Amino acid sequence: MKKILGILLILIIAALIFALIYFKGFGGFGKDSGEGKKNDTSASETVDKAEPTTEAGKDENAAEITVSGHDYLFNNEKLTLDALAVEIGKLDKETEITITSDDTAAKNTVDELTDKLDELGYKNYKKADK
């Protein structure tokens, strides 16, 4: 009889632990605890919500190219220099191009970009301050 009561007690305790975890009994652990149900204002969501406003307010005669390491970022895409040249070629020659480089940008990568812009006939570009 003691064995049956001991097994029954262990089963009840296991069921309680499972129920508490599954139904968020232990301080946020359990199902749906990692999906942000309580705090819907995370930084990434705030940025995503703000992007359409930024895109809509963009000047049609302006473009921004970001240089990060040895990569070129244009219109939220990572491009090679040749692919970037094709995209830039679609822009008007009077378009004001801003070149932004982060701390990891290689100097020769920025120089290659400015040489390519000169080669394509775009003289209206500037390097933004960090």
mmCIF file of C-alpha atoms in Angstrom:
data_model
loop_
_atom_site.group_PDB
_atom_site.id
_atom_site.type_symbol
_atom_site.label_atom_id
_atom_site.label_comp_id
_atom_site.label_asym_id
_atom_site.label_seq_id
_atom_site.Cartn_x
_atom_site.Cartn_y
_atom_site.Cartn_z
ATOM 1 C CA MET A 1 0.000 0.000 0.000
ATOM 2 C CA LYS A 2 2.888 2.380 0.768
ATOM 3 C CA LYS A 3 4.362 1.745 -2.694
ATOM 4 C CA ILE A 4 1.083 2.689 -4.380
ATOM 5 C CA LEU A 5 0.761 5.881 -2.291
ATOM 6 C CA GLY A 6 4.398 6.780 -3.023
ATOM 7 C CA ILE A 7 3.938 6.291 -6.779
ATOM 8 C CA LEU A 8 0.639 8.188 -6.693
ATOM 9 C CA LEU A 9 2.300 11.059 -4.789
ATOM 10 C CA ILE A 10 5.146 11.207 -7.339
ATOM 11 C CA LEU A 11 2.625 11.246 -10.222
ATOM 12 C CA ILE A 12 0.617 14.040 -8.606
ATOM 13 C CA ILE A 13 3.763 16.125 -8.000
ATOM 14 C CA ALA A 14 4.914 15.542 -11.605
ATOM 15 C CA ALA A 15 1.467 16.541 -12.903
ATOM 16 C CA LEU A 16 1.537 19.719 -10.809
ATOM 17 C CA ILE A 17 5.010 20.653 -12.030
ATOM 18 C CA PHE A 18 3.967 20.014 -15.634
ATOM 19 C CA ALA A 19 0.794 22.100 -15.197
ATOM 20 C CA LEU A 20 2.658 24.965 -13.561
ATOM 21 C CA ILE A 21 5.283 25.075 -16.306
ATOM 22 C CA TYR A 22 2.847 24.578 -19.174
ATOM 23 C CA PHE A 23 0.388 27.187 -17.910
ATOM 24 C CA LYS A 24 3.039 29.757 -16.866
ATOM 25 C CA GLY A 25 3.145 28.978 -13.200
ATOM 26 C CA PHE A 26 6.873 29.570 -12.708
ATOM 27 C CA GLY A 27 7.542 33.241 -13.484
ATOM 28 C CA GLY A 28 7.053 33.284 -17.240
ATOM 29 C CA PHE A 29 8.299 29.814 -18.088
ATOM 30 C CA GLY A 30 5.983 27.723 -20.181
ATOM 31 C CA LYS A 31 4.275 27.805 -23.532
ATOM 32 C CA ASP A 32 4.104 31.196 -25.308
ATOM 33 C CA SER A 33 6.618 32.666 -22.848
ATOM 34 C CA GLY A 34 9.180 33.541 -25.552
ATOM 35 C CA GLU A 35 6.843 35.117 -28.074
ATOM 36 C CA GLY A 36 6.661 38.572 -26.531
ATOM 37 C CA LYS A 37 2.991 38.467 -25.580
ATOM 38 C CA LYS A 38 3.464 40.830 -22.633
ATOM 39 C CA ASN A 39 5.871 43.351 -24.202
ATOM 40 C CA ASP A 40 5.124 44.137 -27.821
ATOM 41 C CA THR A 41 7.481 47.140 -27.991
ATOM 42 C CA SER A 42 10.791 45.459 -28.660
ATOM 43 C CA ALA A 43 13.476 47.457 -30.449
ATOM 44 C CA SER A 44 13.297 45.406 -33.628
ATOM 45 C CA GLU A 45 9.533 45.844 -33.931
ATOM 46 C CA THR A 46 9.837 49.565 -33.310
ATOM 47 C CA VAL A 47 12.373 49.852 -36.138
ATOM 48 C CA ASP A 48 10.186 47.773 -38.467
ATOM 49 C CA LYS A 49 7.201 50.009 -37.764
ATOM 50 C CA ALA A 50 9.258 53.151 -38.412
ATOM 51 C CA GLU A 51 10.769 52.018 -41.730
ATOM 52 C CA PRO A 52 7.773 52.781 -43.981
ATOM 53 C CA THR A 53 7.700 56.350 -42.674
ATOM 54 C CA THR A 54 11.406 56.754 -43.476
ATOM 55 C CA GLU A 55 10.991 55.248 -46.947
ATOM 56 C CA ALA A 56 8.003 57.483 -47.716
ATOM 57 C CA GLY A 57 9.875 60.612 -46.650
ATOM 58 C CA LYS A 58 12.881 59.825 -48.848
ATOM 59 C CA ASP A 59 13.976 62.363 -51.435
ATOM 60 C CA GLU A 60 13.688 60.945 -54.953
ATOM 61 C CA ASN A 61 16.956 62.663 -55.994
ATOM 62 C CA ALA A 62 18.962 61.165 -53.152
ATOM 63 C CA ALA A 63 20.492 57.762 -52.532
ATOM 64 C CA GLU A 64 22.442 56.303 -49.656
ATOM 65 C CA ILE A 65 25.121 53.644 -49.877
ATOM 66 C CA THR A 66 26.498 52.111 -46.710
ATOM 67 C CA VAL A 67 29.928 50.513 -46.653
ATOM 68 C CA SER A 68 30.418 47.888 -43.955
ATOM 69 C CA GLY A 69 33.648 45.936 -43.967
ATOM 70 C CA HIS A 70 34.063 44.948 -47.619
ATOM 71 C CA ASP A 71 30.308 45.004 -48.353
ATOM 72 C CA TYR A 72 28.073 47.568 -50.027
ATOM 73 C CA LEU A 73 24.526 48.032 -48.744
ATOM 74 C CA PHE A 74 22.007 49.752 -51.009
ATOM 75 C CA ASN A 75 18.204 49.675 -50.594
ATOM 76 C CA ASN A 76 18.598 47.178 -47.728
ATOM 77 C CA GLU A 77 20.485 44.709 -49.944
ATOM 78 C CA LYS A 78 24.097 43.579 -49.756
ATOM 79 C CA LEU A 79 25.606 43.959 -53.236
ATOM 80 C CA THR A 80 28.919 43.479 -54.970
ATOM 81 C CA LEU A 81 30.532 46.531 -56.526
ATOM 82 C CA ASP A 82 29.453 45.431 -60.026
ATOM 83 C CA ALA A 83 25.850 44.807 -58.945
ATOM 84 C CA LEU A 84 25.862 48.157 -57.147
ATOM 85 C CA ALA A 85 27.114 49.859 -60.319
ATOM 86 C CA VAL A 86 24.145 48.414 -62.216
ATOM 87 C CA GLU A 87 21.712 49.722 -59.579
ATOM 88 C CA ILE A 88 23.376 53.141 -59.490
ATOM 89 C CA GLY A 89 23.267 53.265 -63.284
ATOM 90 C CA LYS A 90 19.460 53.370 -63.015
ATOM 91 C CA LEU A 91 19.666 56.656 -61.094
ATOM 92 C CA ASP A 92 19.718 60.127 -62.592
ATOM 93 C CA LYS A 93 23.238 61.586 -62.930
ATOM 94 C CA GLU A 94 22.202 64.513 -60.702
ATOM 95 C CA THR A 95 21.191 62.238 -57.825
ATOM 96 C CA GLU A 96 22.872 63.190 -54.568
ATOM 97 C CA ILE A 97 24.593 60.079 -53.264
ATOM 98 C CA THR A 98 25.606 59.841 -49.620
ATOM 99 C CA ILE A 99 28.269 57.301 -48.727
ATOM 100 C CA THR A 100 28.068 56.172 -45.111
ATOM 101 C CA SER A 101 30.752 53.915 -43.697
ATOM 102 C CA ASP A 102 30.759 52.205 -40.348
ATOM 103 C CA ASP A 103 33.748 51.498 -38.110
ATOM 104 C CA THR A 104 34.488 48.221 -39.903
ATOM 105 C CA ALA A 105 34.552 49.713 -43.402
ATOM 106 C CA ALA A 106 37.796 49.132 -45.265
ATOM 107 C CA LYS A 107 39.284 52.316 -46.732
ATOM 108 C CA ASN A 108 40.026 50.652 -50.057
ATOM 109 C CA THR A 109 36.377 49.524 -50.296
ATOM 110 C CA VAL A 110 35.205 53.129 -49.963
ATOM 111 C CA ASP A 111 37.871 54.263 -52.437
ATOM 112 C CA GLU A 112 36.765 51.618 -54.967
ATOM 113 C CA LEU A 113 33.200 52.910 -54.634
ATOM 114 C CA THR A 114 34.145 56.532 -55.214
ATOM 115 C CA ASP A 115 36.314 55.525 -58.197
ATOM 116 C CA LYS A 116 33.345 53.602 -59.645
ATOM 117 C CA LEU A 117 31.044 56.595 -59.125
ATOM 118 C CA ASP A 118 33.529 58.834 -60.937
ATOM 119 C CA GLU A 119 33.807 56.278 -63.733
ATOM 120 C CA LEU A 120 30.002 56.178 -64.096
ATOM 121 C CA GLY A 121 29.799 59.983 -64.200
ATOM 122 C CA TYR A 122 28.271 60.623 -60.795
ATOM 123 C CA LYS A 123 30.006 63.666 -59.353
ATOM 124 C CA ASN A 124 27.319 64.610 -56.810
ATOM 125 C CA TYR A 125 28.361 62.303 -53.962
ATOM 126 C CA LYS A 126 29.620 62.947 -50.473
ATOM 127 C CA LYS A 127 31.031 60.882 -47.638
ATOM 128 C CA ALA A 128 28.935 61.221 -44.505
ATOM 129 C CA ASP A 129 30.665 61.787 -41.191
ATOM 130 C CA LYS A 130 30.616 58.870 -38.776
#
